[in-house]
Coordinates of C-alpha atoms in Angstrom, one line a residue:
X1 CA 129.3 115.8 107.3
X2 CA 129.0 118.2 110.2
X3 CA 129.7 116.9 113.7
X4 CA 127.4 118.3 116.5
X5 CA 128.3 117.9 120.2
X6 CA 125.0 117.4 122.0
X7 CA 124.4 117.9 125.7
X8 CA 121.1 117.0 127.3
X9 CA 119.5 115.7 130.4
X10 CA 120.4 112.0 130.1
X11 CA 119.0 110.3 133.1
X12 CA 116.5 108.0 131.3
X13 CA 113.7 110.6 131.4
X14 CA 111.2 110.0 128.6
X15 CA 110.6 113.7 127.9
X16 CA 114.3 114.5 127.5
X17 CA 115.0 111.4 125.5
X18 CA 112.3 112.4 123.1
X19 CA 114.2 115.6 122.4
X20 CA 117.1 113.5 121.3
X21 CA 114.9 111.2 119.2
X22 CA 113.3 114.1 117.4
X23 CA 116.7 115.6 116.7
X24 CA 118.5 112.5 115.3
X25 CA 115.4 111.4 113.3
X26 CA 115.2 114.8 111.7
X27 CA 118.9 114.9 110.5
X28 CA 120.1 111.5 109.4
X29 CA 122.9 113.0 107.5
X30 CA 124.4 114.9 110.4
X31 CA 126.8 113.3 112.9
X32 CA 125.8 113.7 116.5
X33 CA 128.1 113.1 119.5
X34 CA 125.7 112.8 122.4
X35 CA 127.1 113.1 126.0
X36 CA 125.3 110.7 128.3
X37 CA 125.4 109.6 131.9
X38 CA 124.7 105.9 131.3
X39 CA 126.7 104.7 128.3
X40 CA 125.2 101.2 128.0
X41 CA 121.6 102.4 128.2
X42 CA 121.9 105.1 125.6
X43 CA 124.1 103.1 123.3
X44 CA 121.3 100.5 123.2
X45 CA 118.6 103.2 122.8
X46 CA 120.3 104.7 119.7
X47 CA 122.0 101.6 118.3
X48 CA 119.9 101.7 115.1
X49 CA 121.2 105.2 114.2
X50 CA 124.3 105.3 112.0
X51 CA 124.7 109.0 112.6
X52 CA 124.9 108.9 116.4
X53 CA 128.0 108.3 118.6
X54 CA 127.3 107.9 122.3
X55 CA 130.0 109.3 124.6
X56 CA 130.3 108.9 128.4
X57 CA 130.0 112.0 130.4
X58 CA 132.9 113.0 132.7
X59 CA 133.2 110.4 135.5
X60 CA 135.4 110.4 138.5
X61 CA 137.3 107.5 140.1
X62 CA 136.7 106.4 143.6
X63 CA 139.9 108.0 144.8
X64 CA 139.0 111.3 143.1
X65 CA 135.6 111.3 144.7
X66 CA 137.1 110.7 148.1
X67 CA 139.6 113.5 147.5
X68 CA 136.8 115.9 146.4
X69 CA 134.8 115.1 149.6
X70 CA 137.8 115.6 151.8
X71 CA 138.7 119.0 150.4
X72 CA 135.0 120.1 150.6
X73 CA 135.4 120.2 154.3
X74 CA 138.2 122.7 153.8
X75 CA 136.9 124.8 151.0
X76 CA 133.9 124.3 148.7
X77 CA 135.3 126.9 146.4
X78 CA 138.6 125.0 146.0
X79 CA 136.6 121.8 145.3
X80 CA 134.6 123.5 142.6
X81 CA 137.6 125.0 140.9
X82 CA 139.3 121.6 140.8
X83 CA 136.2 119.9 139.3
X84 CA 136.0 122.7 136.7
X85 CA 139.5 121.9 135.6
X86 CA 138.5 118.3 134.9
X87 CA 135.5 119.5 132.9
X88 CA 137.5 122.0 131.0
X89 CA 139.9 119.3 129.8
X90 CA 136.9 117.0 128.9
X91 CA 135.1 119.7 126.8
X92 CA 138.3 120.9 125.2
X93 CA 138.8 117.4 123.9
X94 CA 135.2 117.5 122.6
X95 CA 135.8 120.9 121.1
X96 CA 138.6 119.4 118.9
X97 CA 136.2 116.7 117.6
X98 CA 133.1 118.8 117.0
X99 CA 132.0 121.6 114.6
X100 CA 129.4 123.1 116.9
X101 CA 127.7 122.7 120.3
X102 CA 124.0 122.1 121.0
X103 CA 122.3 122.1 124.4
X104 CA 118.8 120.6 124.0
X105 CA 116.1 120.0 126.6
X106 CA 113.4 121.6 128.7
X107 CA 114.1 122.6 132.3
X108 CA 117.7 123.4 131.7
X109 CA 118.1 126.6 133.7
X110 CA 116.7 126.5 137.3
X111 CA 118.2 128.6 140.1
X112 CA 119.3 126.4 143.0
X113 CA 118.8 128.5 146.2
X114 CA 119.6 125.6 148.5
X115 CA 123.0 124.4 147.3
X116 CA 125.8 124.5 144.8
X117 CA 125.7 126.2 141.5
X118 CA 128.2 124.0 139.7
X119 CA 125.7 123.4 136.8
X120 CA 125.6 127.1 136.1
X121 CA 129.4 127.3 136.2
X122 CA 129.6 124.4 133.8
X123 CA 127.3 126.3 131.3
X124 CA 129.7 129.2 131.5
X125 CA 132.8 127.0 131.1
X126 CA 131.4 125.2 128.0
X127 CA 130.5 128.5 126.5
X128 CA 134.0 129.8 126.9
X129 CA 135.6 126.5 125.5
X130 CA 133.4 126.8 122.4
X131 CA 134.1 130.5 122.1
X132 CA 134.7 130.5 118.4
X133 CA 132.3 127.8 117.3
X134 CA 128.5 128.0 116.8
X135 CA 126.5 127.3 119.9
X136 CA 122.8 126.7 120.2
X137 CA 120.1 126.2 122.9
X138 CA 116.9 124.5 121.8
X139 CA 113.7 123.7 123.7
X140 CA 114.4 125.3 127.1
X141 CA 112.3 127.2 129.5
X142 CA 114.1 129.5 132.0
X143 CA 113.4 129.2 135.7
X144 CA 112.2 129.1 138.2
X145 CA 114.6 131.8 139.2
X146 CA 114.5 134.0 142.3
X147 CA 117.2 136.7 141.8
X148 CA 118.1 139.2 139.2
X149 CA 121.7 138.0 139.5
X150 CA 120.8 134.6 138.1
X151 CA 119.1 136.2 135.2
X152 CA 122.0 138.5 134.5
X153 CA 124.4 135.6 134.8
X154 CA 122.6 133.7 132.0
X155 CA 122.0 136.9 130.0
X156 CA 125.8 137.2 129.6
X157 CA 126.0 133.5 128.5
X158 CA 123.0 133.5 126.1
X159 CA 124.4 136.6 124.4
X160 CA 127.3 134.4 123.1
X161 CA 125.0 131.9 121.4
X162 CA 124.0 131.9 117.8
X163 CA 120.4 131.0 118.7
X164 CA 118.5 130.5 122.0
X165 CA 115.1 129.0 121.2
X166 CA 112.7 128.8 124.2
X167 CA 109.6 126.7 124.3
X168 CA 107.3 129.3 126.1
X169 CA 106.5 133.0 125.8
X170 CA 107.3 133.6 129.5
X171 CA 111.0 132.7 129.1
X172 CA 111.3 134.7 125.9
X173 CA 109.9 137.7 127.7
X174 CA 112.6 137.4 130.4
X175 CA 115.3 137.8 127.7
X176 CA 113.4 139.9 125.2
X177 CA 116.3 142.4 125.0
X178 CA 118.6 139.7 123.5
X179 CA 118.3 139.7 119.7
X180 CA 119.2 136.0 119.4
X181 CA 116.3 134.7 121.5
X182 CA 113.0 133.5 120.1
X183 CA 110.2 131.1 121.0
X184 CA 108.8 128.0 119.3
X185 CA 106.4 125.3 120.7
X186 CA 108.0 122.4 122.5
X187 CA 110.1 120.2 120.2
X188 CA 108.1 117.1 121.2
X189 CA 105.0 118.5 119.4
X190 CA 106.6 117.3 116.1
X191 CA 107.1 113.7 117.4
X192 CA 105.9 110.9 115.2
X193 CA 103.6 108.8 117.5
X194 CA 102.4 105.3 117.0
X195 CA 99.2 104.9 114.9
X196 CA 96.5 103.5 117.1
X197 CA 93.2 102.8 115.4
X198 CA 91.3 101.9 118.6
X199 CA 92.0 103.0 122.1
X200 CA 91.3 100.7 124.9
X201 CA 87.7 101.3 126.0
X202 CA 87.2 102.7 129.5
X203 CA 90.9 103.0 130.1
X204 CA 92.4 105.7 132.3
X205 CA 96.1 106.5 133.0
X206 CA 98.1 108.5 135.5
X207 CA 101.6 109.9 134.8
X208 CA 103.1 110.6 138.2
X209 CA 106.0 112.5 139.8
X210 CA 107.5 112.3 143.3
X211 CA 107.0 115.7 144.8
X212 CA 108.2 114.6 148.2
X213 CA 111.8 115.3 147.1
X214 CA 111.0 118.8 145.8
X215 CA 111.4 121.4 148.5
X216 CA 108.8 123.8 147.2
X217 CA 106.2 121.0 146.7
X218 CA 106.8 118.5 149.5
X219 CA 104.1 119.9 151.7
X220 CA 101.5 118.8 149.1
X221 CA 102.7 115.2 149.0
X222 CA 99.9 113.6 151.0
X223 CA 97.2 115.6 149.3
X224 CA 98.6 114.6 145.9
X225 CA 98.6 110.9 146.8
X226 CA 95.2 111.2 148.3
X227 CA 93.7 112.6 145.1
X228 CA 95.4 110.0 142.9
X229 CA 94.4 107.1 145.2
X230 CA 90.8 108.3 145.4
X231 CA 90.6 108.8 141.6
X232 CA 92.0 105.3 141.0
X233 CA 89.6 103.7 143.5
X234 CA 86.6 105.4 141.8
X235 CA 87.9 104.4 138.4
X236 CA 88.2 100.8 139.3
X237 CA 84.8 100.8 141.0
X238 CA 83.4 102.1 137.7
X239 CA 85.0 99.1 135.8
X240 CA 87.7 101.2 134.2
X241 CA 91.1 99.7 133.3
X242 CA 93.7 101.7 135.2
X243 CA 97.4 102.3 134.3
X244 CA 100.2 104.1 136.2
X245 CA 103.1 105.4 134.1
X246 CA 106.6 106.2 135.2
X247 CA 108.5 108.5 132.9
X248 CA 111.7 108.6 135.0
X249 CA 112.9 106.2 137.7
X250 CA 115.8 108.5 138.9
X251 CA 113.3 111.3 139.7
X252 CA 111.2 109.0 141.8
X253 CA 108.3 108.1 139.6
X254 CA 108.6 104.5 140.4
X255 CA 108.8 105.2 144.1
X256 CA 105.5 107.1 144.1
X257 CA 103.9 104.4 142.1
X258 CA 105.0 101.8 144.7
X259 CA 103.8 104.0 147.5
X260 CA 100.4 104.5 146.0
X261 CA 100.0 100.8 145.3
X262 CA 100.8 100.0 149.0
X263 CA 98.1 102.5 150.0
X264 CA 95.4 100.8 147.8
X265 CA 93.3 98.0 149.2
X266 CA 94.9 94.6 148.4
X267 CA 91.9 93.6 146.2
X268 CA 92.5 96.6 144.0
X269 CA 96.3 96.5 143.6
X270 CA 96.3 93.6 141.2
X271 CA 93.9 95.5 139.0
X272 CA 96.3 98.3 138.4
X273 CA 98.7 98.1 135.4
X274 CA 102.2 99.5 135.7
X275 CA 104.2 100.8 132.7
X276 CA 107.8 101.8 133.4
X277 CA 110.0 103.7 131.1
X278 CA 113.4 102.0 130.8
X279 CA 114.8 103.6 127.6
X280 CA 112.3 101.6 125.5
X281 CA 110.8 104.7 123.7
X282 CA 108.7 103.0 121.0
X283 CA 107.3 100.3 123.3
X284 CA 106.4 102.7 126.0
X285 CA 104.7 105.1 123.6
X286 CA 102.7 102.3 122.1
X287 CA 101.3 101.3 125.5
X288 CA 100.7 104.9 126.4
X289 CA 98.9 105.7 123.2
X290 CA 96.2 103.0 123.8
X291 CA 94.8 104.7 126.8
X292 CA 91.6 106.8 126.5
X293 CA 92.0 109.3 129.4
X294 CA 95.1 110.6 131.1
X295 CA 95.8 112.5 134.3
X296 CA 98.9 114.3 133.4
X297 CA 101.4 115.4 136.0
X298 CA 104.5 115.0 133.8
X299 CA 104.9 117.9 131.5
X300 CA 105.5 115.8 128.4
X301 CA 102.6 113.5 129.4
X302 CA 100.3 116.5 128.7
X303 CA 101.9 117.1 125.3
X304 CA 101.9 113.4 124.2
X305 CA 98.3 112.9 125.4
X306 CA 97.2 116.0 123.5
X307 CA 98.9 114.8 120.3
X308 CA 97.1 111.5 120.8
X309 CA 93.7 113.2 121.2
X310 CA 93.3 111.7 124.7
X311 CA 91.0 113.1 127.3
X312 CA 93.3 115.0 129.8
X313 CA 93.4 116.4 133.2
X314 CA 96.7 118.4 133.6
X315 CA 98.1 118.5 137.2
X316 CA 100.5 121.4 137.2
X317 CA 103.5 121.1 139.5
X318 CA 105.4 124.1 138.1
X319 CA 104.8 127.2 136.0
X320 CA 106.2 125.5 132.9
X321 CA 103.0 123.5 132.2
X322 CA 100.8 126.5 133.1
X323 CA 102.8 128.8 130.8
X324 CA 102.6 126.4 127.8
X325 CA 98.9 125.7 128.4
X326 CA 98.4 129.5 128.3
X327 CA 100.4 129.8 125.1
X328 CA 98.1 127.1 123.6
X329 CA 94.9 128.9 124.8
X330 CA 93.8 125.9 126.8
X331 CA 90.6 126.6 128.8
X332 CA 89.7 123.0 129.9
X333 CA 89.8 121.3 133.2
X334 CA 93.1 121.4 135.2
X335 CA 94.6 121.9 138.6
X336 CA 97.8 122.9 140.2
X337 CA 99.1 120.5 142.9
X338 CA 98.5 123.1 145.6
X339 CA 94.8 123.2 144.8
X340 CA 94.0 119.4 144.6
X341 CA 92.3 119.6 148.0
X342 CA 89.5 121.5 146.2
X343 CA 89.0 118.9 143.5
X344 CA 86.4 116.2 143.7
X345 CA 87.5 113.0 141.9
X346 CA 83.9 111.9 141.1
X347 CA 83.1 115.2 139.5
X348 CA 86.3 115.2 137.4
X349 CA 85.7 111.7 136.2
X350 CA 82.3 112.7 135.1
X351 CA 83.5 115.8 133.2
X352 CA 86.8 114.6 131.8
X353 CA 85.4 112.9 128.7
X354 CA 85.8 115.3 125.9
X355 CA 88.2 117.4 127.9
X356 CA 91.0 117.7 125.3
X357 CA 93.7 120.0 124.1
X358 CA 93.5 120.2 120.4
X359 CA 96.9 120.6 118.8
X360 CA 96.6 122.5 115.5
X361 CA 98.9 121.7 112.6
X362 CA 100.3 125.2 112.8
X363 CA 101.6 124.4 116.3
X364 CA 103.4 121.3 115.0
X365 CA 104.9 123.2 112.1
X366 CA 106.0 126.0 114.4
X367 CA 107.6 123.4 116.6
X368 CA 109.8 122.4 113.7
X369 CA 111.0 126.0 113.4
X370 CA 113.0 125.4 116.6
X371 CA 115.7 123.9 114.3
X372 CA 115.8 126.6 111.6
X373 CA 118.9 128.5 112.9
X374 CA 120.7 125.2 113.6
X375 CA 119.8 123.9 110.2
X376 CA 121.5 126.9 108.5
X377 CA 124.8 125.8 110.0
X378 CA 124.6 122.0 109.8
X379 CA 123.5 121.9 106.2
X380 CA 126.4 124.1 104.9

C-alpha cells in the first residue's frame, strides 16, 4: 500500500476540508498521512477512515517562540533560517515514512506584498527534501501575484513536480510553458452531496466572509454589510426563512455573522438561523442543502450551491470565483464586492429565482481527472 504525505490548508475551513474528504473517499486502499494544525479536530473528523493517519504540523514550544521573537529584532533573515532548519528536520522525517508528496487545496499560492514570505520558502524547502520522490499539486489556483519574480520563483518549483493540476484556465495560462501543468475543474465538483428530496420552501441563505481583515478589500466592508443586512431585512419582511453560514471561524466568518446580527433590529435577530462549520462536514452539508436560494460569497459555497441546483447570487471577492464562473460560461446574476453599491436588494430578490449555474456531468467527470496522474503512481 502506497503512503502519501498530504499537505493542505487545515484551519477548519469547509472548502479545504472537502478536498481532503474527496481524496480519502476516492482511494480507500491508499494510506494517507495528513499534516494538520489541530490534531484533535482532524482526528475526530477522519476517525472513520482506516486509511488515514493524522499527524501534527510542526509546533514550537513557548521558549522557542520567545527566542524567535527576540532574534527577529536583530535579524528577520536569521529568524527565518532557523525556522527553516526546524521544518527541514520535520519534513525529512516525513520523507522517510512516505512514498510521495501531495499538496492539495485551492488558494495555495498568493504573493504576500505586505510581509514575510516564509510560506513560499517552505514550498521550496519541501520540494528539495522530496527531490527524488513523486510530487503533486492538485486543485490550486495561482495568485493573486504582483511581480514577475514571484511567478519565476514558482516556475522553478513547479518544474520539479510530476503533475501540477490547476482548477482554472487563468492559472494554467500563467504557466503554459511548463509541460507538467494542466487544468481540471475544482475537485469539489465530484463531491457526493446529501440527497434532499424537498428543499425548505422560501428559505434563503448567506455564506459570508470577513473582508475587514483583507487589505485589498477592507474599504468595502461597510457596503458589504449594508447589502447583506438590507437583503436579510427584505427577505424576513417577505416571510422567508433566513440562514447565515460560517465556513471558517479562523478567517472571521463567525465575527461577521455576529456583527451583522448586532446591526439587525432586535425583533429580527431571533428569526435568523445560524449554521457554523466546526469540522462536522456531513451535518453542515445536510443543513446547507435544504436551502432554496443562496447568496454565495465563499468560493465553495458557489460550487456546492450549483451542485445542489440552488438559486444563486455569487458575490465575488477575488478573481478566483470570476475565473471559474467564466470557465463554466456562467451568464447569470452576480456582483463583485466593489460593485455592491450598485445592486438593489429588492430587484435581486425578485430576479434570483431560477438564477442557477447548471453543472453538466462532463464537468463532474473532468473534475475527477485531477487525480489521473497521481493515480498512475499510487496504484502501482
